[in-house]
Amino acid sequence: MTIGLMMAAWTLVLAFAQILLFDIARTAQYGLKWNTGPRDGEMPPLSDRAQRLKRAQDNLFETLPLFLGAVLIAHVAGKENETTALGAQIYFWARVAYVPLYAWGVRHLRSLVWIVSIVGLGMIAQAILLP
């Protein structure tokens, strides 16, 4: 398996972990009875941390299709190289770092890490689009 495809697979693991992190935070607040029930009715607002975990998950899900598509296009088109491998690794590790930074409310650095992930994505796109 290529590095790009491996990073894509690990990013899917990260996506599942983020689903679990949010669900754990939400269930911790609302309780197991709520989680296993029909979830009818209004609930109080989520805690700040639970809301941040949800936003971090949503943020990953916004760029995940772009990342997966770019990795797959690079692979199928035979355009994988050191740049696409590095870009995929940068994207993945930046997304890993992003989760705790967002969960703990770290300002500015969180945004910088997001930009780094986009740079990684851009590296893959550049290898696909430019000769």
Coordinates of N, CA, C and O in Angstrom, one line a residue:
M1 N 0.9 -1.2 0.0 CA 0.0 0.0 0.0 C 0.9 1.2 0.0 O 1.9 1.3 0.7
T2 N 0.5 2.2 -0.8 CA 1.3 3.4 -0.9 C 1.1 4.3 0.4 O 0.1 4.1 1.1
I3 N 2.0 5.2 0.6 CA 1.9 6.1 1.7 C 0.6 6.9 1.7 O -0.1 7.1 2.7
G4 N 0.2 7.4 0.5 CA -1.0 8.2 0.3 C -2.2 7.4 0.7 O -3.1 7.8 1.5
L5 N -2.3 6.1 0.2 CA -3.4 5.3 0.6 C -3.4 4.9 2.1 O -4.5 4.9 2.7
M6 N -2.2 4.7 2.6 CA -2.2 4.4 4.1 C -2.6 5.6 4.9 O -3.4 5.5 5.9
M7 N -2.3 6.8 4.5 CA -2.7 8.0 5.2 C -4.2 8.2 5.1 O -4.9 8.6 6.0
A8 N -4.7 7.8 3.9 CA -6.2 7.9 3.7 C -6.9 6.9 4.7 O -7.9 7.3 5.3
A9 N -6.4 5.7 4.8 CA -6.9 4.8 5.7 C -6.9 5.2 7.1 O -7.9 5.1 7.9
W10 N -5.7 5.8 7.5 CA -5.6 6.3 8.9 C -6.5 7.5 9.1 O -7.0 7.7 10.2
T11 N -6.7 8.3 8.1 CA -7.6 9.4 8.3 C -9.1 8.9 8.5 O -9.8 9.6 9.2
L12 N -9.4 7.8 7.9 CA -10.7 7.3 8.1 C -10.8 6.8 9.6 O -11.9 6.9 10.2
V13 N -9.7 6.2 10.1 CA -9.7 5.8 11.5 C -9.9 7.1 12.4 O -10.6 7.0 13.4
L14 N -9.2 8.1 12.0 CA -9.3 9.4 12.8 C -10.7 9.9 12.8 O -11.3 10.3 13.8
A15 N -11.4 9.8 11.6 CA -12.8 10.3 11.5 C -13.7 9.5 12.4 O -14.5 10.0 13.1
F16 N -13.5 8.2 12.5 CA -14.3 7.3 13.4 C -14.0 7.7 14.8 O -14.9 7.8 15.7
A17 N -12.7 7.9 15.1 CA -12.3 8.3 16.5 C -13.0 9.6 16.9 O -13.5 9.8 18.0
Q18 N -13.1 10.5 16.0 CA -13.7 11.8 16.3 C -15.2 11.6 16.5 O -15.8 12.3 17.3
I19 N -15.9 10.7 15.8 CA -17.3 10.4 16.0 C -17.4 9.9 17.4 O -18.3 10.3 18.2
L20 N -16.5 9.0 17.8 CA -16.6 8.4 19.2 C -16.3 9.5 20.3 O -17.0 9.5 21.3
L21 N -15.4 10.3 20.0 CA -15.0 11.3 21.0 C -16.2 12.2 21.3 O -16.6 12.6 22.4
F22 N -16.9 12.7 20.2 CA -18.1 13.5 20.4 C -19.2 12.8 21.1 O -19.8 13.3 22.0
D23 N -19.4 11.5 20.7 CA -20.5 10.7 21.2 C -20.2 10.5 22.7 O -21.2 10.5 23.6
I24 N -19.0 10.2 23.1 CA -18.7 10.0 24.5 C -18.9 11.3 25.3 O -19.5 11.2 26.4
A25 N -18.5 12.4 24.8 CA -18.7 13.7 25.5 C -20.2 14.0 25.6 O -20.7 14.4 26.7
R26 N -21.0 13.8 24.6 CA -22.4 14.0 24.6 C -23.1 13.1 25.6 O -23.9 13.5 26.4
T27 N -22.7 11.8 25.5 CA -23.4 10.8 26.4 C -23.0 11.1 27.9 O -23.8 10.9 28.8
A28 N -21.8 11.5 28.1 CA -21.3 11.9 29.5 C -22.2 13.0 30.0 O -22.5 13.0 31.2
Q29 N -22.6 13.9 29.2 CA -23.5 15.0 29.6 C -24.9 14.6 29.7 O -25.6 15.0 30.7
Y30 N -25.5 13.9 28.7 CA -26.9 13.7 28.7 C -27.3 12.3 29.4 O -28.4 12.1 29.7
G31 N -26.3 11.4 29.5 CA -26.6 10.2 30.1 C -26.8 9.0 29.2 O -27.2 9.2 28.0
L32 N -26.6 7.8 29.6 CA -26.8 6.6 28.9 C -28.3 6.4 28.5 O -28.6 5.9 27.5
K33 N -29.1 6.7 29.5 CA -30.6 6.6 29.2 C -31.0 7.4 28.0 O -31.8 6.9 27.1
W34 N -30.5 8.6 27.9 CA -30.8 9.5 26.7 C -30.2 8.8 25.5 O -30.9 8.8 24.4
N35 N -28.9 8.4 25.6 CA -28.3 7.8 24.4 C -29.0 6.6 23.8 O -29.0 6.4 22.6
T36 N -29.5 5.7 24.7 CA -30.1 4.5 24.3 C -31.6 4.7 24.0 O -32.3 3.7 23.6
G37 N -32.1 5.8 24.3 CA -33.6 6.1 24.1 C -33.8 6.7 22.8 O -33.0 6.8 21.9
P38 N -35.1 7.2 22.5 CA -35.4 7.8 21.2 C -34.9 9.2 21.0 O -35.0 9.7 19.9
R39 N -34.3 9.8 22.0 CA -33.7 11.1 21.9 C -34.8 12.2 21.5 O -34.5 13.1 20.8
D40 N -36.0 12.0 22.0 CA -37.1 13.0 21.8 C -36.9 14.1 22.8 O -36.4 14.0 23.9
G41 N -37.4 15.2 22.4 CA -37.5 16.4 23.3 C -36.2 17.2 23.3 O -35.2 16.8 22.7
E42 N -36.4 18.4 23.8 CA -35.3 19.3 23.9 C -34.3 19.0 25.0 O -34.7 18.6 26.1
M43 N -33.0 19.2 24.7 CA -32.0 18.9 25.7 C -31.3 20.2 25.9 O -31.3 21.1 25.1
P44 N -30.7 20.4 27.1 CA -29.9 21.6 27.4 C -28.7 21.6 26.4 O -28.3 20.6 25.9
P45 N -28.2 22.8 26.2 CA -27.0 22.9 25.3 C -25.9 22.0 25.8 O -25.7 21.8 26.9
L46 N -25.1 21.6 24.8 CA -23.9 20.8 25.1 C -22.9 21.6 25.8 O -22.8 22.8 25.6
S47 N -22.0 20.9 26.5 CA -20.9 21.6 27.1 C -20.0 22.2 26.1 O -20.0 21.8 24.9
D48 N -19.2 23.2 26.5 CA -18.3 23.8 25.5 C -17.4 22.8 24.8 O -17.2 22.8 23.6
R49 N -16.8 21.9 25.6 CA -15.9 20.9 25.1 C -16.7 20.0 24.1 O -16.1 19.7 23.0
A50 N -17.8 19.5 24.4 CA -18.6 18.7 23.5 C -18.9 19.4 22.2 O -18.8 18.8 21.1
Q51 N -19.3 20.7 22.3 CA -19.6 21.5 21.1 C -18.3 21.6 20.3 O -18.4 21.5 19.0
R52 N -17.1 21.8 20.9 CA -15.9 22.0 20.2 C -15.5 20.6 19.5 O -15.0 20.6 18.4
L53 N -15.7 19.5 20.2 CA -15.5 18.2 19.5 C -16.4 18.0 18.3 O -15.9 17.5 17.3
K54 N -17.6 18.4 18.4 CA -18.5 18.3 17.3 C -18.1 19.2 16.1 O -18.1 18.8 14.9
R55 N -17.6 20.4 16.4 CA -17.2 21.3 15.4 C -15.9 20.8 14.7 O -15.7 20.9 13.5
A56 N -15.0 20.2 15.6 CA -13.8 19.6 15.0 C -14.1 18.5 14.1 O -13.5 18.3 13.0
Q57 N -15.1 17.7 14.5 CA -15.5 16.6 13.6 C -16.1 17.1 12.3 O -15.8 16.6 11.2
D58 N -17.0 18.1 12.4 CA -17.6 18.7 11.2 C -16.5 19.3 10.3 O -16.6 19.2 9.1
N59 N -15.5 19.9 10.9 CA -14.4 20.5 10.1 C -13.6 19.4 9.4 O -13.3 19.6 8.2
L60 N -13.4 18.3 10.0 CA -12.7 17.2 9.3 C -13.6 16.7 8.1 O -13.1 16.5 7.0
F61 N -14.9 16.6 8.4 CA -15.8 16.0 7.4 C -15.9 17.0 6.2 O -16.3 16.6 5.1
E62 N -15.6 18.3 6.4 CA -15.6 19.2 5.2 C -14.5 19.0 4.3 O -14.7 19.1 3.0
T63 N -13.3 18.6 4.8 CA -12.2 18.4 3.9 C -11.9 17.0 3.6 O -11.1 16.7 2.6
L64 N -12.5 16.1 4.3 CA -12.2 14.6 4.1 C -12.5 14.1 2.7 O -11.7 13.5 2.1
P65 N -13.6 14.5 2.1 CA -13.9 14.1 0.7 C -12.8 14.6 -0.3 O -12.4 13.9 -1.2
L66 N -12.4 15.8 0.0 CA -11.4 16.4 -0.9 C -10.1 15.6 -0.8 O -9.4 15.3 -1.8
F67 N -9.7 15.3 0.5 CA -8.5 14.6 0.7 C -8.5 13.2 0.1 O -7.6 12.8 -0.6
L68 N -9.6 12.5 0.4 CA -9.7 11.1 -0.1 C -9.8 11.1 -1.7 O -9.1 10.3 -2.3
G69 N -10.5 12.1 -2.2 CA -10.5 12.2 -3.7 C -9.2 12.5 -4.3 O -8.8 11.9 -5.3
A70 N -8.4 13.4 -3.7 CA -7.1 13.7 -4.2 C -6.2 12.6 -4.1 O -5.4 12.3 -5.1
V71 N -6.2 11.8 -3.0 CA -5.3 10.7 -2.8 C -5.6 9.6 -3.9 O -4.8 9.0 -4.5
L72 N -6.9 9.4 -4.0 CA -7.3 8.3 -5.0 C -7.0 8.7 -6.4 O -6.6 7.9 -7.2
I73 N -7.2 10.0 -6.8 CA -6.9 10.5 -8.1 C -5.4 10.3 -8.4 O -5.0 9.8 -9.5
A74 N -4.6 10.8 -7.4 CA -3.2 10.6 -7.6 C -2.8 9.2 -7.8 O -1.9 8.9 -8.6
H75 N -3.4 8.3 -7.0 CA -3.1 6.9 -7.1 C -3.5 6.3 -8.5 O -2.6 5.7 -9.2
V76 N -4.7 6.5 -8.9 CA -5.2 6.0 -10.1 C -4.5 6.6 -11.4 O -4.2 5.9 -12.3
A77 N -4.2 7.8 -11.3 CA -3.5 8.5 -12.4 C -2.0 8.2 -12.5 O -1.4 8.7 -13.4
G78 N -1.5 7.5 -11.5 CA -0.1 7.3 -11.5 C 0.8 8.5 -11.2 O 1.9 8.6 -11.6
K79 N 0.2 9.4 -10.4 CA 0.9 10.7 -10.1 C 1.4 10.7 -8.7 O 1.8 11.8 -8.2
E80 N 1.4 9.6 -8.0 CA 1.9 9.6 -6.6 C 3.4 9.7 -6.7 O 4.1 9.1 -7.5
N81 N 3.9 10.5 -5.8 CA 5.4 10.8 -5.7 C 5.7 11.2 -4.3 O 4.8 11.1 -3.4
E82 N 6.9 11.7 -4.1 CA 7.3 12.1 -2.8 C 6.5 13.3 -2.3 O 6.2 13.4 -1.1
T83 N 6.1 14.1 -3.2 CA 5.3 15.3 -2.8 C 3.9 14.9 -2.3 O 3.4 15.4 -1.3
T84 N 3.2 13.9 -3.1 CA 1.9 13.5 -2.6 C 2.0 12.7 -1.3 O 1.1 12.9 -0.5
A85 N 3.0 11.9 -1.1 CA 3.2 11.2 0.1 C 3.4 12.2 1.3 O 2.8 12.0 2.3
L86 N 4.2 13.2 1.1 CA 4.5 14.1 2.1 C 3.2 14.9 2.4 O 2.8 15.2 3.6
G87 N 2.5 15.3 1.3 CA 1.3 16.1 1.5 C 0.2 15.3 2.3 O -0.4 15.8 3.2
A88 N 0.1 14.0 2.0 CA -0.9 13.2 2.7 C -0.5 13.0 4.2 O -1.3 13.1 5.1
Q89 N 0.8 12.9 4.5 CA 1.3 12.8 5.9 C 1.1 14.1 6.6 O 0.6 14.1 7.8
I90 N 1.3 15.2 5.9 CA 1.1 16.5 6.6 C -0.4 16.7 6.9 O -0.7 17.1 8.0
Y91 N -1.2 16.4 5.9 CA -2.7 16.5 6.2 C -3.1 15.7 7.4 O -3.7 16.2 8.3
F92 N -2.7 14.4 7.4 CA -3.1 13.5 8.4 C -2.6 14.0 9.8 O -3.4 14.1 10.7
W93 N -1.3 14.2 9.9 CA -0.8 14.6 11.3 C -1.3 16.0 11.7 O -1.6 16.2 12.9
A94 N -1.6 16.9 10.8 CA -2.2 18.2 11.2 C -3.6 17.9 11.7 O -4.0 18.5 12.7
R95 N -4.3 17.0 11.0 CA -5.7 16.7 11.5 C -5.7 16.1 12.8 O -6.6 16.3 13.7
V96 N -4.7 15.2 13.1 CA -4.6 14.6 14.4 C -4.3 15.7 15.5 O -5.0 15.7 16.5
A97 N -3.4 16.6 15.2 CA -3.1 17.7 16.1 C -4.3 18.6 16.3 O -4.5 19.2 17.4
Y98 N -5.1 18.8 15.3 CA -6.2 19.7 15.4 C -7.2 19.3 16.4 O -7.8 20.2 17.1
V99 N -7.5 18.1 16.6 CA -8.5 17.6 17.5 C -8.3 18.1 18.9 O -9.2 18.8 19.5
P100 N -7.2 17.8 19.6 CA -7.0 18.3 21.0 C -6.9 19.8 21.1 O -7.4 20.4 22.0
L101 N -6.3 20.4 20.0 CA -6.3 21.9 20.1 C -7.6 22.5 20.1 O -7.9 23.4 20.8
Y102 N -8.5 21.9 19.3 CA -9.9 22.5 19.2 C -10.6 22.1 20.5 O -11.3 22.9 21.1
A103 N -10.5 20.8 20.9 CA -11.2 20.4 22.1 C -10.9 21.2 23.4 O -11.7 21.5 24.2
W104 N -9.6 21.6 23.5 CA -9.2 22.4 24.6 C -9.3 23.9 24.4 O -8.9 24.6 25.2
G105 N -9.8 24.3 23.3 CA -10.0 25.7 23.0 C -8.7 26.5 22.8 O -8.7 27.7 23.1
V106 N -7.7 25.9 22.2 CA -6.5 26.6 21.9 C -6.7 27.5 20.7 O -6.9 27.0 19.6
R107 N -6.6 28.8 20.9 CA -6.8 29.7 19.9 C -5.5 29.9 19.0 O -4.5 29.6 19.5
H108 N -5.7 30.4 17.9 CA -4.6 30.7 16.9 C -3.8 29.5 16.4 O -3.7 29.3 15.2
L109 N -3.3 28.8 17.4 CA -2.5 27.6 17.0 C -3.4 26.6 16.3 O -3.0 26.0 15.3
R110 N -4.6 26.5 16.7 CA -5.6 25.6 16.1 C -5.8 26.0 14.6 O -5.7 25.2 13.7
S111 N -5.9 27.3 14.4 CA -6.1 27.8 13.0 C -4.9 27.6 12.2 O -4.9 27.2 11.0
L112 N -3.7 27.7 12.8 CA -2.5 27.5 12.1 C -2.3 26.1 11.7 O -1.9 25.8 10.5
V113 N -2.7 25.2 12.6 CA -2.6 23.7 12.2 C -3.6 23.4 11.1 O -3.3 22.6 10.3
W114 N -4.8 24.0 11.1 CA -5.7 23.8 10.0 C -5.1 24.2 8.7 O -5.2 23.5 7.7
I115 N -4.4 25.4 8.7 CA -3.8 25.9 7.5 C -2.7 24.9 7.0 O -2.6 24.6 5.8
V116 N -2.0 24.3 8.0 CA -1.0 23.3 7.6 C -1.6 22.1 6.9 O -1.1 21.6 5.9
S117 N -2.8 21.7 7.4 CA -3.5 20.5 6.8 C -3.9 20.9 5.4 O -3.8 20.0 4.5
I118 N -4.3 22.1 5.2 CA -4.7 22.5 3.8 C -3.5 22.6 2.9 O -3.6 22.3 1.7
V119 N -2.4 23.0 3.4 CA -1.1 22.9 2.6 C -0.8 21.5 2.2 O -0.5 21.3 1.0
G120 N -1.0 20.5 3.1 CA -0.8 19.1 2.7 C -1.7 18.7 1.6 O -1.3 18.1 0.6
L121 N -3.0 19.1 1.7 CA -4.0 18.8 0.7 C -3.6 19.5 -0.6 O -3.7 18.9 -1.7
G122 N -3.1 20.7 -0.5 CA -2.7 21.4 -1.7 C -1.5 20.8 -2.4 O -1.4 20.8 -3.7
M123 N -0.6 20.2 -1.6 CA 0.5 19.5 -2.2 C 0.1 18.3 -3.1 O 0.6 18.1 -4.2
I124 N -0.9 17.6 -2.6 CA -1.5 16.5 -3.4 C -2.1 17.0 -4.7 O -1.9 16.5 -5.8
A125 N -2.9 18.0 -4.5 CA -3.6 18.6 -5.7 C -2.7 19.2 -6.7 O -2.9 19.0 -7.9
Q126 N -1.6 19.8 -6.2 CA -0.6 20.3 -7.2 C 0.0 19.2 -8.0 O 0.2 19.4 -9.2
A127 N 0.3 18.1 -7.4 CA 0.9 17.0 -8.1 C 0.0 16.4 -9.1 O 0.4 15.9 -10.2
I128 N -1.3 16.5 -8.8 CA -2.3 16.0 -9.8 C -2.5 16.9 -11.0 O -2.5 16.5 -12.1
L129 N -2.6 18.2 -10.7 CA -3.0 19.2 -11.7 C -1.8 19.7 -12.5 O -2.0 20.2 -13.6
L130 N -0.6 19.7 -12.0 CA 0.5 20.3 -12.7 C 1.4 19.2 -13.2 O 1.6 18.2 -12.6
P131 N 2.0 19.5 -14.4 CA 2.9 18.4 -15.0 C 4.1 18.2 -14.2 O 4.6 18.8 -13.4

